[in-house]
Every structure is written in structure tokens, then in C-alpha cells.
Coordinates of C-alpha atoms and ligand atoms in Angstrom, one line a residue:
X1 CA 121.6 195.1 272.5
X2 CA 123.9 195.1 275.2
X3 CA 124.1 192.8 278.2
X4 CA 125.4 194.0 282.0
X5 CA 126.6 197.4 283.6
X6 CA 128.8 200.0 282.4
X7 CA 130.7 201.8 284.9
X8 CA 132.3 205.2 284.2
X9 CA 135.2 206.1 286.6
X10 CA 136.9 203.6 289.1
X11 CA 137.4 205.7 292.6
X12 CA 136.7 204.3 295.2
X13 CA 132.8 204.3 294.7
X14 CA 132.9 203.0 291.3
X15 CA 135.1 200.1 292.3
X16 CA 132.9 199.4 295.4
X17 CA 129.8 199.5 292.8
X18 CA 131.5 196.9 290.3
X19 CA 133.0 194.5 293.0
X20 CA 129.0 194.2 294.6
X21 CA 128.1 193.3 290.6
X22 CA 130.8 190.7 290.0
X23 CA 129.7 189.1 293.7
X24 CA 126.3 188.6 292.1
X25 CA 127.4 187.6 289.0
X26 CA 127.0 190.8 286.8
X27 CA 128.7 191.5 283.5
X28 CA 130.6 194.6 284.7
X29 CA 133.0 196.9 282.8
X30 CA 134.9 199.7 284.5
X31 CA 136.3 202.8 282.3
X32 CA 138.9 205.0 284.3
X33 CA 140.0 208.3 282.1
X34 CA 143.1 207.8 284.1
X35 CA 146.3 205.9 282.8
X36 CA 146.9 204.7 286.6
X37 CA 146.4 205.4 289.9
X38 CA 146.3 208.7 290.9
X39 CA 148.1 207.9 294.5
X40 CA 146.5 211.4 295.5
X41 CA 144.9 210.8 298.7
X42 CA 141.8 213.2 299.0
X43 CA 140.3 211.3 302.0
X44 CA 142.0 210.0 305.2
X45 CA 139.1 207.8 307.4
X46 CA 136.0 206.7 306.6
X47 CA 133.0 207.0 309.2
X48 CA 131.4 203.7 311.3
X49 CA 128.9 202.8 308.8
X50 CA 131.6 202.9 306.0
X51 CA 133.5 200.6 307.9
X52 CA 130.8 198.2 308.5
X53 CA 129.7 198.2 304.6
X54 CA 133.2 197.1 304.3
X55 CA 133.3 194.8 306.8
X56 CA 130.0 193.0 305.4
X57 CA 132.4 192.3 302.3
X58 CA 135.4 191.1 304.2
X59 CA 137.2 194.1 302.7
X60 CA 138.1 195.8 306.3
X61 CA 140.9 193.5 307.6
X62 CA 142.8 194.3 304.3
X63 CA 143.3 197.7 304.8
X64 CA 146.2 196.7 307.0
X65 CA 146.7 198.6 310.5
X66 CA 143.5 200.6 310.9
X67 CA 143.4 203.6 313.5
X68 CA 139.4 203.9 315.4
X69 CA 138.6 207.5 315.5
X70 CA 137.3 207.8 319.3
X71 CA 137.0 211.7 319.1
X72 CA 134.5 213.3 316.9
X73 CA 133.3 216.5 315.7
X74 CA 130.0 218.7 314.1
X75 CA 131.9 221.3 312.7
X76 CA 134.5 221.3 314.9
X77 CA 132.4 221.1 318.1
X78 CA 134.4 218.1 320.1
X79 CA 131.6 215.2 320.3
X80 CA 131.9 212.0 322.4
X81 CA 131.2 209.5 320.7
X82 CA 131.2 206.7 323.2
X83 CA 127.7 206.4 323.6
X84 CA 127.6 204.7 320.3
X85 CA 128.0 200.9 320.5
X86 CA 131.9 199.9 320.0
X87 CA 132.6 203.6 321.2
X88 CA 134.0 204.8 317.6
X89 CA 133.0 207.6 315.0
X90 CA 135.1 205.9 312.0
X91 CA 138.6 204.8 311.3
X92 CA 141.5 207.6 311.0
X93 CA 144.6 207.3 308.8
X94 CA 143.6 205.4 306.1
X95 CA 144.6 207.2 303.0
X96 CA 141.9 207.3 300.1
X97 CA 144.5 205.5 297.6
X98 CA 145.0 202.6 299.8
X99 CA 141.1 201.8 299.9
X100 CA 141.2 202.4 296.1
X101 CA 144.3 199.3 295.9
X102 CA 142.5 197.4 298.1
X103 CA 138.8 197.4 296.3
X104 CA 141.0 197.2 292.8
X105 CA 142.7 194.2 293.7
X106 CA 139.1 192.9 295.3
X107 CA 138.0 193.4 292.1
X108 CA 140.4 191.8 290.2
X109 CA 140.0 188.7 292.1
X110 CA 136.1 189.3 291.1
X111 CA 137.5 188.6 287.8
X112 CA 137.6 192.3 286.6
X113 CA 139.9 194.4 285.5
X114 CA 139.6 198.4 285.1
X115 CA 139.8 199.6 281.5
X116 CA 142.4 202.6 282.2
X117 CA 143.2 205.2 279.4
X118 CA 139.4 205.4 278.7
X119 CA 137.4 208.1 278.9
X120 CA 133.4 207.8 278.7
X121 CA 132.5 211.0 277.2
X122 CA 128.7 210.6 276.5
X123 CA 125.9 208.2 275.6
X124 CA 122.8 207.7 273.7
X125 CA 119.7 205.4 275.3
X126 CA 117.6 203.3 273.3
X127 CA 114.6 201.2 274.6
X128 CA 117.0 198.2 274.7
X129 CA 120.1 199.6 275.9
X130 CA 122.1 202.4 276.7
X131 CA 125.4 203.0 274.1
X132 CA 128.4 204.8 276.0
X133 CA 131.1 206.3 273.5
X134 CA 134.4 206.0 275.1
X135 CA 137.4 207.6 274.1
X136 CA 140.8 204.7 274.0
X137 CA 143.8 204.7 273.4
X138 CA 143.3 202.7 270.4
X139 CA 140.5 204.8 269.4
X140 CA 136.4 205.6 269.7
X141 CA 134.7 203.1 270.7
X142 CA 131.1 202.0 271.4
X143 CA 129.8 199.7 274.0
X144 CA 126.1 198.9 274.7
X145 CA 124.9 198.0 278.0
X146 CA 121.8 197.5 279.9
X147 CA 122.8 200.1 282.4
X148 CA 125.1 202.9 282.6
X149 CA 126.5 204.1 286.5
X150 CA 128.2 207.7 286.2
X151 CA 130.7 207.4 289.1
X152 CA 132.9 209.5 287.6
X153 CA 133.1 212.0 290.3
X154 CA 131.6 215.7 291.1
X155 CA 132.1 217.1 287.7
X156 CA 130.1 213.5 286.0
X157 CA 130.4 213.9 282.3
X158 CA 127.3 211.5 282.6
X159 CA 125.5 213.7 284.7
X160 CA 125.7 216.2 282.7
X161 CA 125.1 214.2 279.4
X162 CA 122.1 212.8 281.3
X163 CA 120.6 216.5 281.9
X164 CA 120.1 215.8 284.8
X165 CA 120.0 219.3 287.6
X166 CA 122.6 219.5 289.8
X167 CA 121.1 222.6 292.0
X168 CA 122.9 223.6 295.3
X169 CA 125.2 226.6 296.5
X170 CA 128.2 228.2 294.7
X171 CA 131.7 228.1 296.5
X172 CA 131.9 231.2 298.8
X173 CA 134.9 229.8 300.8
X174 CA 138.8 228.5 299.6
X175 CA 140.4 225.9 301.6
X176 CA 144.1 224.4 301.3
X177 CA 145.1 221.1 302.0
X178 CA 149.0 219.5 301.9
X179 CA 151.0 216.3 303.2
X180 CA 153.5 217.7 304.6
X181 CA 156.8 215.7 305.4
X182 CA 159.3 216.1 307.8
X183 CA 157.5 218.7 310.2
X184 CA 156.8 218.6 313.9
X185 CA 153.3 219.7 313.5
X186 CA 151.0 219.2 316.6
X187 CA 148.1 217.4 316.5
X188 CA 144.6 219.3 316.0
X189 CA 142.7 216.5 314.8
X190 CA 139.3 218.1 314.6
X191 CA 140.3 221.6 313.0
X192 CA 140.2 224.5 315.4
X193 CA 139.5 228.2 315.5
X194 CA 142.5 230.6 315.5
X195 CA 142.3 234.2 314.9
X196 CA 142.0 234.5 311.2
X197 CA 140.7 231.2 310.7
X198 CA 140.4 227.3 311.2
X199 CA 143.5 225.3 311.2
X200 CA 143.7 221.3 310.9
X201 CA 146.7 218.9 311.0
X202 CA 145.8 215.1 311.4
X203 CA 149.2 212.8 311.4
X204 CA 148.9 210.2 308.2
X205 CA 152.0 208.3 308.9
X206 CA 155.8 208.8 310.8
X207 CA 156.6 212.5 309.9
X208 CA 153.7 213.5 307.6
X209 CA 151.1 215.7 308.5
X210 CA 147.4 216.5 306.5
X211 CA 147.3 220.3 306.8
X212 CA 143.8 221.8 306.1
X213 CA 143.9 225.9 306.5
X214 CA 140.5 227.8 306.1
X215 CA 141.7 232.0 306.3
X216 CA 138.8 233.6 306.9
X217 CA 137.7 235.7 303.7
X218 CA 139.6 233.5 301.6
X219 CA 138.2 233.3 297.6
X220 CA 137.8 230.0 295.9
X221 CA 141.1 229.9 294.6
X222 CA 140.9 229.9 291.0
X223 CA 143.6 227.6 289.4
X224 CA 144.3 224.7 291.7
X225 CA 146.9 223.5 289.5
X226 CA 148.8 226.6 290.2
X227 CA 148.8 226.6 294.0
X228 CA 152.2 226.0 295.6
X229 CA 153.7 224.8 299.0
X230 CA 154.9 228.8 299.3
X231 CA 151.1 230.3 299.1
X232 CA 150.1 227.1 301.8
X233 CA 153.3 227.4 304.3
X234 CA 152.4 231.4 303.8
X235 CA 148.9 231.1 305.2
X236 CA 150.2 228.3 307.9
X237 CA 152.1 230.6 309.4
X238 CA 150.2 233.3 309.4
X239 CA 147.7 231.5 311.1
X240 CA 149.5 229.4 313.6
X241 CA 153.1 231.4 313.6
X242 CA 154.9 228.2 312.6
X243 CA 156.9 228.2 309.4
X244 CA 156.6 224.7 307.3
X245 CA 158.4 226.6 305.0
X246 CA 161.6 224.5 304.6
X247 CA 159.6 220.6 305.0
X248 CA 159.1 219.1 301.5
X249 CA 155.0 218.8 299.9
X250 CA 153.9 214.9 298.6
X251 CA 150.8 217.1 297.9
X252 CA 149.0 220.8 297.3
X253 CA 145.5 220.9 296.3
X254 CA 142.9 223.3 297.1
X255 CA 139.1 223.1 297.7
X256 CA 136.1 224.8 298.4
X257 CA 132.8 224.9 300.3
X258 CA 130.6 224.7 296.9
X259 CA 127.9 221.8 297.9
X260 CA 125.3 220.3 295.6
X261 CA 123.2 217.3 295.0
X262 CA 121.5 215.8 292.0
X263 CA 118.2 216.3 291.7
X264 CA 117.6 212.9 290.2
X265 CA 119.6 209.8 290.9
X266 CA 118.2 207.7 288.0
X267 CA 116.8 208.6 284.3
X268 CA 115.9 205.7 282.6
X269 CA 119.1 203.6 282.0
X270 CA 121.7 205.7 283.6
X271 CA 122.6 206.1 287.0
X272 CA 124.4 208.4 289.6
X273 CA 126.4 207.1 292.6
X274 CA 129.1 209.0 294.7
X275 CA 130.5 212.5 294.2
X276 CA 128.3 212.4 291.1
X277 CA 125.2 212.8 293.2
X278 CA 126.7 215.0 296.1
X279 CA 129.5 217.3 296.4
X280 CA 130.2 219.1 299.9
X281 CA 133.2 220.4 302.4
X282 CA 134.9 217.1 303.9
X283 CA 133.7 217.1 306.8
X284 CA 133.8 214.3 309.2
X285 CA 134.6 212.1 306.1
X286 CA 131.8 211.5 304.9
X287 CA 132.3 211.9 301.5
X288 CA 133.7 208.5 300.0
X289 CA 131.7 207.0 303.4
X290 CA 128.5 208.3 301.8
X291 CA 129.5 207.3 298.2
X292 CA 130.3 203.5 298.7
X293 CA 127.2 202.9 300.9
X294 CA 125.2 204.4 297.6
X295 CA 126.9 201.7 295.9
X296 CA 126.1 199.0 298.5
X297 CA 122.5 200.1 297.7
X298 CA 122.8 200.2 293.8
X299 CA 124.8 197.1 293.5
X300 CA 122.0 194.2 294.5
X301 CA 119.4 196.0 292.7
X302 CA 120.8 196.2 289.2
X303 CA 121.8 192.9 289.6
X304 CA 118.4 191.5 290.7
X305 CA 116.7 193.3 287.5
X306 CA 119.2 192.0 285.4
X307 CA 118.8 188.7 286.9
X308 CA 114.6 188.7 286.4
X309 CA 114.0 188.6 290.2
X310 CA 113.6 192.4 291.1
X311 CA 110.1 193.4 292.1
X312 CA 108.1 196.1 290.3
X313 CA 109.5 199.4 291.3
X314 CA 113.0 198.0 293.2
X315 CA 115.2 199.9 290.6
X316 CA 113.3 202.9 291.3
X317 CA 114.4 202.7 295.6
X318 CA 118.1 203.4 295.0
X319 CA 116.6 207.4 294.1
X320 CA 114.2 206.7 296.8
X321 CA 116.3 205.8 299.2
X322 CA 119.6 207.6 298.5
X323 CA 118.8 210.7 297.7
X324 CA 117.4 211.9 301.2
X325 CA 120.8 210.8 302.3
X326 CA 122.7 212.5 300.0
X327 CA 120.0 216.2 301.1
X328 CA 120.8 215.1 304.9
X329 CA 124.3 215.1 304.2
X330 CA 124.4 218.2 302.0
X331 CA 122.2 220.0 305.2
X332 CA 124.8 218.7 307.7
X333 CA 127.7 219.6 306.0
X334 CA 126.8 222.7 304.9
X335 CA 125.4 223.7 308.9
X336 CA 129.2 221.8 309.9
X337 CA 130.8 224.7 307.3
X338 CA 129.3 227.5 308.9
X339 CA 129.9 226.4 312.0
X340 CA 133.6 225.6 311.5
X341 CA 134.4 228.3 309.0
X342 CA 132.8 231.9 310.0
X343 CA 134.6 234.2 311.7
X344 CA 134.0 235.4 315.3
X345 CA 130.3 236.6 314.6
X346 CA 129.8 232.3 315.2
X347 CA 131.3 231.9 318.6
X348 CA 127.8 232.6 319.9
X349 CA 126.4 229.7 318.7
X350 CA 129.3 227.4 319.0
X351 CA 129.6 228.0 322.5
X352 CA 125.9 227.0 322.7
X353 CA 126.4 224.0 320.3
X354 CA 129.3 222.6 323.3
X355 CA 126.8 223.0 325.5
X356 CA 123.7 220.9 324.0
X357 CA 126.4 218.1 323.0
X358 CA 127.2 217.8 327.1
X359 CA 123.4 216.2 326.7
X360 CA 123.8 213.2 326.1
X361 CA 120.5 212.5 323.5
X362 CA 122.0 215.8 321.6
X363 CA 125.0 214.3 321.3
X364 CA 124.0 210.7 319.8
X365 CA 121.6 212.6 317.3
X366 CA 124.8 214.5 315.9
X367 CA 127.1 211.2 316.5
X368 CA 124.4 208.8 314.3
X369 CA 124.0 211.5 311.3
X370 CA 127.4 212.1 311.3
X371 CA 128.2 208.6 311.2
X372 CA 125.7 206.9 309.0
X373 CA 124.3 204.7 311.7
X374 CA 120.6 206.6 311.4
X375 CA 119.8 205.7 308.1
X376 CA 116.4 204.4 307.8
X377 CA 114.7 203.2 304.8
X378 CA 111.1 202.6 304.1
X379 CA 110.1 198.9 304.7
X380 CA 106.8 198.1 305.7
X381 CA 104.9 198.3 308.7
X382 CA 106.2 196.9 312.2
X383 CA 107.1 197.8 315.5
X384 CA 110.8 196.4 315.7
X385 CA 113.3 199.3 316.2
X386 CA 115.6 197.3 313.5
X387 CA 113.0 197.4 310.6
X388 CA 114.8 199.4 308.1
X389 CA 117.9 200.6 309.9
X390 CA 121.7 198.6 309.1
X391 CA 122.5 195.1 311.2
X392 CA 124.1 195.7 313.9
X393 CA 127.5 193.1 313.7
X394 CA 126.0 191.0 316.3
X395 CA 127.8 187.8 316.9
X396 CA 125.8 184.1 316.7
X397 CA 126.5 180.5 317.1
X398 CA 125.1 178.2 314.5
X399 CA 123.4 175.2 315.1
X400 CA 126.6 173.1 315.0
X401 CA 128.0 175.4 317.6
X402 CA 130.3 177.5 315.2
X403 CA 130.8 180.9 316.1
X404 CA 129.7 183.8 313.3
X405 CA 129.1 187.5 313.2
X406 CA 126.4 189.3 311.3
X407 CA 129.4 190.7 308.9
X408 CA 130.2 187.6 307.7
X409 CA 127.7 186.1 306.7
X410 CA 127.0 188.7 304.5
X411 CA 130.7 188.7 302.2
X412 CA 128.5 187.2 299.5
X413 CA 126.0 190.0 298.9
X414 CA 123.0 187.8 299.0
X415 CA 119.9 188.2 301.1
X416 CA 120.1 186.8 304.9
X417 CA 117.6 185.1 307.0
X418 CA 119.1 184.4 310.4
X419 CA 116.4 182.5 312.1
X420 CA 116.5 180.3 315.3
X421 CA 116.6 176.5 315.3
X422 CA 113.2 176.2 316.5
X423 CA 111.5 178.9 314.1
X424 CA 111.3 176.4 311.7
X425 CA 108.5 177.4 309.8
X426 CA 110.9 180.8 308.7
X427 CA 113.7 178.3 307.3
X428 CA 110.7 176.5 305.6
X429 CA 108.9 179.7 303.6
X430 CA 112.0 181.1 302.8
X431 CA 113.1 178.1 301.1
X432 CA 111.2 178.9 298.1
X433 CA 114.0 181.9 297.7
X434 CA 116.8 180.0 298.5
X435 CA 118.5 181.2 295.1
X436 CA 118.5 184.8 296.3
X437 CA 118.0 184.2 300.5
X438 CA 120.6 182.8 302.2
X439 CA 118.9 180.9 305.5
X440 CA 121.1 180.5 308.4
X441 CA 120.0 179.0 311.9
X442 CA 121.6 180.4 314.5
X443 CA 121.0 181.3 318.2
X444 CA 122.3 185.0 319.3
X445 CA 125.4 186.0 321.6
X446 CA 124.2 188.6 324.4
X447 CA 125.0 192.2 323.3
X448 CA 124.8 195.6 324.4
X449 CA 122.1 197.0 322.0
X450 CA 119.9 193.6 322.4
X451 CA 119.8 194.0 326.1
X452 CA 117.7 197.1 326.3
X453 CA 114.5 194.6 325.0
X454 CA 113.6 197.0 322.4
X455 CA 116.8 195.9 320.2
X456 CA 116.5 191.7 320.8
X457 CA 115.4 189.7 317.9
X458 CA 114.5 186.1 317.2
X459 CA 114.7 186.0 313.3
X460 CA 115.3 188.4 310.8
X461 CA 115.6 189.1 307.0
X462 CA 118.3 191.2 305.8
X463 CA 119.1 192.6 302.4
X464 CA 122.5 192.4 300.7
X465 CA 123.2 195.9 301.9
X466 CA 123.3 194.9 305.5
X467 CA 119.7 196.5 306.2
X468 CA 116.9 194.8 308.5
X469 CA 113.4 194.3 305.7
X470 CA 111.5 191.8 308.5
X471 CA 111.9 191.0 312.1
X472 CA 110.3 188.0 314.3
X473 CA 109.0 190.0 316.5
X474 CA 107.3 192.8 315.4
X475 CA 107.9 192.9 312.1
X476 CA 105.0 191.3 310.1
X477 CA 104.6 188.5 307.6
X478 CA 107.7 186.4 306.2
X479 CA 105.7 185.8 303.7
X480 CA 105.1 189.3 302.5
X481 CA 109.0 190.4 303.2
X482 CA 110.2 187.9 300.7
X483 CA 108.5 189.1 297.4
X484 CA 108.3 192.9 298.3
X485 CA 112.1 192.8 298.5
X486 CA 113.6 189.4 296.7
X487 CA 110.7 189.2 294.2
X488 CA 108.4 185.9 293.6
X489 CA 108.8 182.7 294.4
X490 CA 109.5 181.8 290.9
X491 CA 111.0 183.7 288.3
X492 CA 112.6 183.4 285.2
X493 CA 115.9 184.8 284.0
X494 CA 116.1 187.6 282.0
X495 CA 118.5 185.8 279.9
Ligands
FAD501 C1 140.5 217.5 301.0 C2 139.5 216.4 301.0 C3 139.4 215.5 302.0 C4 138.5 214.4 302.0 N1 138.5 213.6 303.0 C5 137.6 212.6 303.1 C6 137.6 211.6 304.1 O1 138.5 211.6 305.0 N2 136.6 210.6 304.1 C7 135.7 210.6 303.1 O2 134.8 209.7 303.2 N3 135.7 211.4 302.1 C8 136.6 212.4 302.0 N4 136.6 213.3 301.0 C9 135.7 213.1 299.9 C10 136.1 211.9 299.0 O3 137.4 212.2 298.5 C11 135.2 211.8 297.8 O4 133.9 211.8 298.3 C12 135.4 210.5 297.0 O5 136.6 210.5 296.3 C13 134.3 210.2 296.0 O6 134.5 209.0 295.3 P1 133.9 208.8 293.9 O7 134.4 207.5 293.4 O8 132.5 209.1 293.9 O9 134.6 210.0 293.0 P2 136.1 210.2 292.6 O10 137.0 209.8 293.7 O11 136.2 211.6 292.2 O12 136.4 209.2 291.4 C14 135.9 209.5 290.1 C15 136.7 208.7 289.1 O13 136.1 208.9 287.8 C16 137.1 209.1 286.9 N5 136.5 209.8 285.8 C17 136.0 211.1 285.8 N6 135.4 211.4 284.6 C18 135.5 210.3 283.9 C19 135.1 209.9 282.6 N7 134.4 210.8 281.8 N8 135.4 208.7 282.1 C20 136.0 207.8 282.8 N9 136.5 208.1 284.1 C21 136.2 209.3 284.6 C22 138.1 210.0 287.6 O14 139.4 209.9 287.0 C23 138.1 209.3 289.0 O15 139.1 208.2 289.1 C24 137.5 214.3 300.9 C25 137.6 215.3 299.9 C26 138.5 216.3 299.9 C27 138.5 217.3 298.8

């Protein structure tokens, strides 16, 4: 018998699911089947609910210079996204390999380090643990754990050792993607239409460019590993008249519009978080976004079950929870791909799409799925507009006058009761959780999305993942809140 999680593959989602373990304590090991880091930059931004998960962990401010995406798009249909609070979509121009340093080093401080070179090529389950064989450079190995998370990206070996259906649509469409350096390229942030095709260029640093190029009737390409900078400058120019031809590559990949989703998130021991559990066009980055917010939602439970406090049935929620996520982001990406990427038979509906996003209750519908700020989970019964949905990062005073924000007081990954000085009886009950429940009195700063009355709170409960379980008013019983989510009163460690 084992003891902790295994963890196969360390993007981004994988490291975001091991640092959440080592906060709480868990056992973690991390096996990458790469030698290093790949410095391949798949993803550029990551949406507003991303940026909050990694706010909640402190992690934001060490992603350096950050760029807020004000503009936003469904399937290239301009959106305005200042009717969301803070007015932003996301942040722009943060390449994928620099939020994979930053949660590495995170990590490491976690006291973790990724085993690289190692490749986790299957595993067998018993009723006491789950055994995954890993391929090292010093040899086989095997390594028994009480949980196994398959983050290991859209082709999972684990998913597929697992069995578990991965049903969804074949790739109809190819799509190239380069940095290009050294090009005057102008800006067309949210991919546009052009006879032939859809053309994006997004500006990553000084003098390099993200090139995406859709030509309409374009194959998968076959052999990605085979594509050059001639075949992408080629269908540039064709598309836009401008010749990249002489600027210099850092990267050629292709992709393709073939979008799926797991049909099961868990069986038994093992797990699926990330591209493992969705694959989709990248659009409105919502890929890794989507990814590390399943791992914000994995993270507290496996450690709560491996610490003896999880509730009957808590494992069983990250399937419950995620996986009509992962179907609402496979629907809108794949309505964002046919938008984007037919041909002129589409301007039809695209010019009626511009005009139901001038309304502006249209608009915030596309804005919050696009985003991740609608997600709602299933938490009881109340009236408060909260109950379920993420924290807002409201700021507070404590009682000793100290300012704080929502954000922060959740870097720990532990439950939160914010309650007010006088709602003493809150403080009180939850007391008998204060091993799992943080309790924190503190009075509210005015803000936009409490003013309206339906969004003002007096206390409320929050789970390590940043979303709302109880609200004083309107949400029921402290009482009941505290075991359905943090388990009983007392409890006994596993081991
Ligand atoms: C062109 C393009 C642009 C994109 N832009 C964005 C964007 O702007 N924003 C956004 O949010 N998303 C974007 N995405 C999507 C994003 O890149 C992915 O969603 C994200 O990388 C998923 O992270 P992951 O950790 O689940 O998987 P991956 O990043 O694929 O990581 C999986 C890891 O597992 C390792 N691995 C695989 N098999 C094994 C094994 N058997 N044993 C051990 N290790 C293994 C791999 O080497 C890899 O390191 C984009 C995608 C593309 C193609």
C-alpha cells in the first residue's frame, strides 16, 4: 500500500494540481516524460476566472508584467466586455512556458520537485492502491499510491489505460500557428475573416508576432513535425498579401478543430484533469484556463479524503462538477469554430451574432461563459445569488482595522468563513472545524457587485477553490454548510 497522489505529466494543470496538494499537506509525486521544459508556448493569456484561481494562491503577481485583455471575442464576434466587474476578459501576453516556470518554482518551494525523464505508461488498481509503472532513466519502476491524476495532456496514456471513452468529433479543419520574429505584422487580436480564411496575429513581445492562419478547406495536416515556416509564410501571404517569408520562426506547430471530452472524470482510483478530460480549438483561451480551475476543484478534495475529513460522496463532485464544464466548453467552442472558421455561407449569422451582442444581457451571457465567471455548482438550497458561484475579490478590513481582499486570504487553500464582528455565533459553530475552516472577522469595503442588494453579504463560507457553499443571508444553516462540505465535527485521520 501506497500513501499520497501520483501525478502523471507536469504542464501547467498538473503543476497547478500538485502545488494545491503540497499546500494541504499531501504526499505528491509529479512524473514529466520530458527531460525539461519544453519552452513551447501553446497558450498566450488565460481568461478572468483563471486569473483569479491564481490570484487566490498569490501566484498572479509573479507572472511579472501582465497585459488585461479589454477586448473580447465569441468566435471572432468583437464583444465588450466592460460590463463585467474590473472591465477585463483575461490577461494577454503571457506565454504558456512562463506560467509553467512560475507554478514549477511554486512548487518547488511546496517542497516538490518534478521527476523529469519519466514516463508513466500504465497502472494496475488494487482495493488498497493504485500501482503506476513508470518508465526512468535508470529503469522500470513501480510506485503505489492512493490516487493516480492523469494530466498528461489530450492524448492521456492514463485515459486510455483507464478505458475510459473519450467520444466527441473528428478534426475536419487544419490550422497553423508560428512566432514569428522580426516582422511588422499588424495587430488582429481577435482573428478576422479574409477571403479564403481567418487570419490572427497577437504581439507576444518587441518584434514577435503569434500567427494563427485557418485557409478555408484546409485538411488536418498530417505530420506536424514536418510542417515548415515556407508552407506557413505560403498560406500568410496568400491570405493577407504580406510575405513573412524572409523573418526567422522560434516556432511551427499545427492544430486542428478535433474536440472531445471524457465521458468519465473519475474510475475508482484514477483521475482526469486538464486536456485529459477536454480537447477543443483555442479559443478565447480557455484551454489551460479551464484545466487549472479543474485542478483547483480536485486538489482540496483528494486531500480532504486522504486526510479522513471528506464527507461521503465529496470525491465523487470533482466528475460532478467538472464535467458539465468541460460539455459547456466543448459546446462553446465548438459553436466559436464554426462561427470563426466557415466560409462565406456563415456571414449570415455572424452579422446577426454583432447584432444580439450590441444587447447588452446577450453580451454578458457570452462574456461570463467565455470567461468562467458563470460557473455554478450545486450547494444546497438558498436564495443568495453567491451560493455556488466563485468569490468575487472583494476587499475587507479586519477587526484590527487591517486591510485584506477575498484573494488573500485564501493563498492557503483552506476553507474560509468571513463573518462580521458581531455574528458571533458563526465564529462560534465554526470553531469546531477550525482544523479545516479558517474564521476571519471582518467588515466589507463598498463594491460595485454588492451595491445592487442582491450581491451584499454579511458572512459567508467559502471552499478552498474560491466558491461561495453558505451565505448569511439567504443561505441556510451554518451548521449544515460545515459537514456537507468540510465533513464532521470530529474526525480521525486516515493515517
Ligand atoms: C495553438 C494553441 C493555443 C492555445 N492558447 C491557449 C491560451 O491562450 N490560453 C489557454 O488557456 N489555453 C490555450 N491553449 C490550450 C492549452 O495549451 C492547453 O489547454 C494546456 O496546455 C493544457 O494543459 P495540461 O497540463 O492539461 O496538458 P499539457 O500542457 O499537454 O501537459 C501535459 C504534460 O504531460 C506530459 N506527459 C504526457 N504523457 C505523459 C506520460 N505518459 N507520462 C508522463 N508525462 C506525460 C507532457 O509531456 C506534458 O508536459 C492553446 C492550445 C493551442 C494548441
Amino acid at each position: 500500500m501506497g500513501t499520497g497522489v501520483i501525478i502523471s505529466g507536469a504542464g501547467p494543470v498538473g503543476l497547478m494540481l500538485a502545488g494545491e496538494l503540497r499546500l494541504a499537506g499531501v504526499d505528491v509525486t509529479v512524473y514529466e516524460k520530458l527531460s525539461g521544459p519544453s519552452g513551447e508556448s501553446r497558450g498566450v493569456g488565460f481568461t478572468r476566472r483563471a486569473a483569479e484561481v491564481f490570484h487566490q494562491r498569490g501566484l498572479l503577481d509573479r507572472l511579472g508584467e501582465i497585459e488585461i485583455g479589454r477586448q473580447g471575442h465569441f468566435g471572432g464576434v468583437r464583444i465588450d466586455f466592460e460590463m463585467l466587474e474590473d472591465n477585463h476578459f483575461g490577461i494577454r501576453g503571457v506565454p504558456q512556458y512562463r506560467i509553467e516556470e512560475v507554478l514549477e518554482a511554486w512548487v518547488g518551494e511546496l517542497g516538490l520537485s518534478v521527476q523529469r525523464g519519466c514516463e508513466v505508461t500504465g497502472f494496475r488498481e488494487t482495493a488498497e492502491g493504485v500501482t503506476a509503472l513508470v518508465e526512468t532513466p535508470g529503469g522500470s519502476i513501480e510506485h503505489t499510491a492512493d490516487y493516480l491524476v492523469g494530466c498528461d495532456g489530450g492524448r492521456s496514456t492514463i485515459r486510455k489505460a483507464a478505458g475510459i471513452a473519450f467520444p466527441g468529433r473528428e478534426a475536419t479543419r487544419g490550422m497553423y500557428v508560428a512566432d514569428v520574429v522580426g516582422c511588422d505584422i499588424p495587430t488582429r487580436a481577435i482573428g478576422e475573416r479574409v477571403p479564403g480564411g481567418m487570419v490572427m496575429a497577437i504581439r507576444l513581445e518587441d518584434d514577435v508576432d503569434r500567427i494563427i492562419i485557418h485557409p478555408d478547406g484546409v485538411p488536418p495536416h498530417d505530420d506536424r513535425s514536418r510542417l515548415t515556416f515556407a508552407e506557413v509564410a505560403d498560406s500568410w501571404q496568400s491570405l493577407t498579401g504580406q510575405s513573412l517569408h524572409h523573418a526567422e520562426a522560434r516556432w511551427v506547430s499545427a492544430f486542428t478543430n478535433a474536440t472531445r471530452q471524457a465521458a468519465e472524470y473519475r474510475r475508482g482510483r484514477v483521475f482526469l484533469c486538464g486536456d485529459s478530460t477536454h480537447i477543443h480549438i483555442p479559443a478565447g483561451a480557455q484551454g489551460l484556463s479551464v484545466g487549472v480551475q479543474d485542478a483547483v476543484n480536485l486538489g482540496w478534495k483528494l486531500a480532504a479524503d486522504l486526510q479522513g475529513w471528506a464527507p461521503q460522496g465529496l470525491l465523487d463532485t470533482y466528475h460532478s462538477e467538472r464535467h458539465p464544464v468541460g460539455a459547456r466548453l466543448v459546446r462553446n467552442t465548438l459553436a466559436q469554430s464554426s462561427l470563426y472558421l466557415t466560409g462565406e455561407e456563415m456571414e449570415p449569422l455572424r452579422g446577426i451574432m454583432r447584432e444580439l451582442v450590441t444587447f447588452p444581457d446577450a453580451a454578458r451571457h457570452l462574456a461570463e461563459m467565455v470567461s468562467g465567471l458563470d460557473v455554478s455548482y450545486e450547494v444546497g438550497d438558498g436564495s443568495h445569488r453567491l451560493l455556488g458561484r466563485r468569490m468575487p475579490d472583494r476587499e475587507l478590513k479586519r477587526a484590527d482595522g487591517s486591510p485584506t481582499r477575498v484573494a488573500e486570504l485564501l493563498h492557503a487553500a483552506r476553507g474560509l468563513l468571513i463573518h462580521s464582528a458581531d455574528h458571533t455565533e458563526a465564529a462560534r459553530t465554526a470553531a469546531g472545524w477550525s482544523d479545516r475552516v479558517d474564521a476571519v472577522a471582518a467588515t466589507w469595503a463598498p463594491s460595485a457587485d454588492a451595491e445592487d442588494g442582491q450581491g451584499a453579504v454579511d458572512s459567508v463560507l467559502i471552499r478552498p477553490d474560491g466558491h461561495v457553499v453558505w451565505t448569511s443571508p439567504g443561505g441556510g444553516e451554518l451548521a449544515d454548510a460545515l459537514p456537507r462540505w468540510f465533513g464532521p465535527r470530529e474526525h480521525s485521520a486516515r493515517r
